[in-house]
Amino acid sequence: MLRFSSSFSAGVAGFPASAFAGGVVGFAGSRSLVLPPAFCSAVVSFFSSFGCRFAVGCCSGADASFLSVLSSSPAYVSHSSFFQAFSARSSCGLPVAFSVPVSVPPRVAPAVRTRAFVRACSFLVVCSPLPLGRGSALAVRLARSRGVPALVLSF
């Protein structure tokens, strides 16, 4: 059961803890969705309690919301990876795991980044209004094709 408050409870939408425990949880979502810091903190804390590491992208909106929380704690920074489509984007102190080469055309750079991002994840959390935008839909499709569980939280 999932509670949208400052607490985030176990039994995430029917996924057993073994679906994500000790793995890499990737946070993705809509560029137009700014999430409350308390919500992001609760989600990160929940997955952290299961020994998870984290991956986050470089876009505004949901990515930036989770990036803010992950970069605010040395414990989270040391267990997080940043995936950037453009090298000018700030990782806010998180280690950069992947940066799209500058030779890649800017219009396809976000998709290239998303592919690398999903490859690094063992569980994906996507925060987005429905219908999903192109980037969020791509992340979910790639996760499904790799057998990576994806939890879509619609706001």
C-alpha positions as a LaTeX table, in Angstrom:
\begin{tabular}{lrrr}
\hline
Residue & $x$ (\AA) & $y$ (\AA) & $z$ (\AA) \\
\hline
Met1 & 0.00 & 0.00 & 0.00 \\
Leu2 & 1.31 & 3.39 & $-0.96$ \\
Arg3 & 0.57 & 6.47 & 1.11 \\
Phe4 & 1.11 & 9.94 & $-0.36$ \\
Ser5 & 2.26 & 11.74 & 2.73 \\
Ser6 & 5.52 & 12.25 & 4.52 \\
Ser7 & 5.62 & 8.48 & 5.05 \\
Phe8 & 5.98 & 5.91 & 2.33 \\
Ser9 & 4.89 & 2.45 & 3.35 \\
Ala10 & 6.08 & $-1.03$ & 2.43 \\
Gly11 & 4.29 & $-3.17$ & $-0.09$ \\
Val12 & 4.90 & $-0.68$ & $-2.88$ \\
Ala13 & 1.96 & $-1.24$ & $-5.23$ \\
Gly14 & 2.22 & $-4.99$ & $-4.89$ \\
Phe15 & 5.98 & $-5.20$ & $-5.43$ \\
Pro16 & 7.69 & $-7.35$ & $-2.79$ \\
Ala17 & 10.75 & $-5.81$ & $-1.14$ \\
Ser18 & 12.88 & $-8.36$ & $-3.04$ \\
Ala19 & 11.99 & $-6.46$ & $-6.26$ \\
Phe20 & 14.13 & $-3.52$ & $-5.15$ \\
Ala21 & 16.07 & $-4.36$ & $-1.96$ \\
Gly22 & 19.77 & $-3.70$ & $-2.39$ \\
Gly23 & 19.35 & $-2.61$ & $-5.99$ \\
Val24 & 19.50 & 0.66 & $-7.88$ \\
Val25 & 16.26 & 2.63 & $-7.82$ \\
Gly26 & 15.95 & 5.13 & $-10.64$ \\
Phe27 & 13.81 & 8.23 & $-10.29$ \\
Ala28 & 12.33 & 9.71 & $-13.45$ \\
Gly29 & 9.29 & 11.62 & $-14.58$ \\
Ser30 & 7.69 & 14.65 & $-16.08$ \\
Arg31 & 9.75 & 17.78 & $-16.69$ \\
Ser32 & 6.71 & 19.88 & $-15.76$ \\
Leu33 & 6.07 & 18.14 & $-12.42$ \\
Val34 & 7.69 & 19.69 & $-9.36$ \\
Leu35 & 7.27 & 17.28 & $-6.48$ \\
Pro36 & 7.03 & 18.32 & $-2.82$ \\
Pro37 & 10.37 & 17.89 & $-1.03$ \\
Ala38 & 8.68 & 15.98 & 1.82 \\
Phe39 & 7.30 & 13.44 & $-0.65$ \\
Cys40 & 10.67 & 12.94 & $-2.37$ \\
Ser41 & 12.40 & 12.63 & 1.02 \\
Ala42 & 9.92 & 9.99 & 2.15 \\
Val43 & 10.34 & 7.97 & $-1.06$ \\
Val44 & 14.14 & 8.13 & $-0.91$ \\
Ser45 & 14.15 & 7.26 & 2.81 \\
Phe46 & 11.86 & 4.30 & 2.18 \\
Phe47 & 14.11 & 2.79 & $-0.49$ \\
Ser48 & 17.25 & 3.67 & 1.48 \\
Ser49 & 15.93 & 1.58 & 4.39 \\
Phe50 & 16.18 & $-1.45$ & 2.07 \\
Gly51 & 19.81 & $-0.74$ & 1.20 \\
Cys52 & 19.07 & 0.70 & $-2.22$ \\
Arg53 & 21.32 & 2.94 & $-4.25$ \\
Phe54 & 19.89 & 5.65 & $-6.49$ \\
Ala55 & 20.02 & 6.97 & $-10.04$ \\
Val56 & 18.58 & 10.26 & $-11.26$ \\
Gly57 & 18.53 & 12.22 & $-14.49$ \\
Cys58 & 19.30 & 15.81 & $-15.36$ \\
Cys59 & 15.97 & 17.31 & $-16.37$ \\
Ser60 & 13.77 & 19.83 & $-14.62$ \\
Gly61 & 10.63 & 18.72 & $-12.81$ \\
Ala62 & 10.63 & 15.23 & $-11.26$ \\
Asp63 & 14.37 & 14.66 & $-11.87$ \\
Ala64 & 15.27 & 17.96 & $-10.21$ \\
Ser65 & 12.91 & 17.25 & $-7.30$ \\
Phe66 & 14.66 & 13.96 & $-6.49$ \\
Leu67 & 18.12 & 15.39 & $-7.28$ \\
Ser68 & 17.54 & 18.07 & $-4.63$ \\
Val69 & 16.83 & 15.45 & $-1.95$ \\
Leu70 & 19.65 & 13.12 & $-3.00$ \\
Ser71 & 22.20 & 15.92 & $-3.04$ \\
Ser72 & 21.16 & 17.22 & 0.39 \\
Ser73 & 22.61 & 14.30 & 2.37 \\
Pro74 & 26.19 & 12.98 & 2.24 \\
Ala75 & 24.81 & 9.48 & 2.80 \\
Tyr76 & 22.59 & 9.77 & $-0.26$ \\
Val77 & 25.30 & 11.44 & $-2.38$ \\
Ser78 & 27.63 & 8.49 & $-1.80$ \\
His79 & 24.90 & 6.06 & $-2.90$ \\
Ser80 & 23.65 & 7.98 & $-5.95$ \\
Ser81 & 24.52 & 8.34 & $-9.62$ \\
Phe82 & 23.71 & 11.18 & $-12.00$ \\
Phe83 & 22.89 & 10.67 & $-15.69$ \\
Gln84 & 23.16 & 13.73 & $-17.89$ \\
Ala85 & 22.10 & 14.43 & $-21.44$ \\
Phe86 & 24.09 & 17.67 & $-21.59$ \\
Ser87 & 27.39 & 18.23 & $-19.78$ \\
Ala88 & 26.36 & 21.75 & $-18.75$ \\
Arg89 & 23.76 & 20.34 & $-16.33$ \\
Ser90 & 24.78 & 20.38 & $-12.68$ \\
Ser91 & 24.96 & 17.09 & $-10.83$ \\
Cys92 & 24.69 & 18.99 & $-7.52$ \\
Gly93 & 27.63 & 16.98 & $-6.21$ \\
Leu94 & 26.40 & 13.53 & $-7.23$ \\
Pro95 & 28.91 & 11.38 & $-9.12$ \\
Val96 & 28.26 & 11.48 & $-12.87$ \\
Ala97 & 27.68 & 7.91 & $-14.06$ \\
Phe98 & 26.89 & 8.79 & $-17.66$ \\
Ser99 & 27.16 & 11.83 & $-19.86$ \\
Val100 & 25.93 & 11.83 & $-23.44$ \\
Pro101 & 28.87 & 12.50 & $-25.78$ \\
Val102 & 28.86 & 16.01 & $-27.26$ \\
Ser103 & 28.87 & 14.43 & $-30.75$ \\
Val104 & 25.27 & 13.22 & $-30.19$ \\
Pro105 & 22.68 & 15.63 & $-31.66$ \\
Pro106 & 20.88 & 17.58 & $-28.89$ \\
Arg107 & 17.42 & 16.43 & $-30.02$ \\
Val108 & 18.31 & 12.76 & $-29.32$ \\
Ala109 & 20.57 & 13.29 & $-26.29$ \\
Pro110 & 17.75 & 12.86 & $-23.71$ \\
Ala111 & 16.75 & 9.49 & $-25.23$ \\
Val112 & 20.37 & 8.32 & $-25.24$ \\
Arg113 & 20.65 & 9.35 & $-21.58$ \\
Thr114 & 17.39 & 7.56 & $-20.73$ \\
Arg115 & 18.65 & 4.31 & $-22.29$ \\
Ala116 & 21.84 & 4.42 & $-20.19$ \\
Phe117 & 19.83 & 5.40 & $-17.11$ \\
Val118 & 17.39 & 2.48 & $-17.39$ \\
Arg119 & 20.24 & 0.02 & $-18.04$ \\
Ala120 & 21.68 & 1.03 & $-14.66$ \\
Cys121 & 18.42 & 0.52 & $-12.75$ \\
Ser122 & 16.97 & $-2.56$ & $-11.10$ \\
Phe123 & 13.74 & $-0.75$ & $-10.16$ \\
Leu124 & 12.21 & 2.36 & $-11.70$ \\
Val125 & 9.96 & 4.99 & $-10.10$ \\
Val126 & 8.30 & 7.32 & $-12.62$ \\
Cys127 & 6.34 & 10.34 & $-11.38$ \\
Ser128 & 4.21 & 11.81 & $-14.12$ \\
Pro129 & 0.72 & 12.91 & $-15.01$ \\
Leu130 & $-1.14$ & 10.67 & $-17.44$ \\
Pro131 & $-0.78$ & 10.20 & $-20.30$ \\
Leu132 & 2.96 & 9.79 & $-19.93$ \\
Gly133 & 5.18 & 12.13 & $-21.89$ \\
Arg134 & 7.68 & 10.80 & $-24.43$ \\
Gly135 & 10.61 & 10.57 & $-22.01$ \\
Ser136 & 8.64 & 8.89 & $-19.23$ \\
Ala137 & 7.00 & 6.49 & $-21.68$ \\
Leu138 & 10.41 & 5.60 & $-23.13$ \\
Ala139 & 11.78 & 4.89 & $-19.65$ \\
Val140 & 8.83 & 2.60 & $-18.83$ \\
Arg141 & 9.07 & 0.78 & $-22.20$ \\
Leu142 & 12.80 & 0.23 & $-21.78$ \\
Ala143 & 12.32 & $-1.01$ & $-18.22$ \\
Arg144 & 9.66 & $-3.48$ & $-19.33$ \\
Ser145 & 11.84 & $-4.73$ & $-22.18$ \\
Arg146 & 14.64 & $-5.43$ & $-19.67$ \\
Gly147 & 12.35 & $-7.00$ & $-17.07$ \\
Val148 & 12.91 & $-4.09$ & $-14.67$ \\
Pro149 & 9.89 & $-3.40$ & $-12.44$ \\
Ala150 & 8.49 & 0.09 & $-13.00$ \\
Leu151 & 6.20 & 1.90 & $-10.59$ \\
Val152 & 4.32 & 4.81 & $-12.19$ \\
Leu153 & 2.98 & 7.37 & $-9.74$ \\
Ser154 & 0.47 & 9.64 & $-11.45$ \\
Phe155 & $-0.13$ & 13.13 & $-10.10$ \\
\hline
\end{tabular}
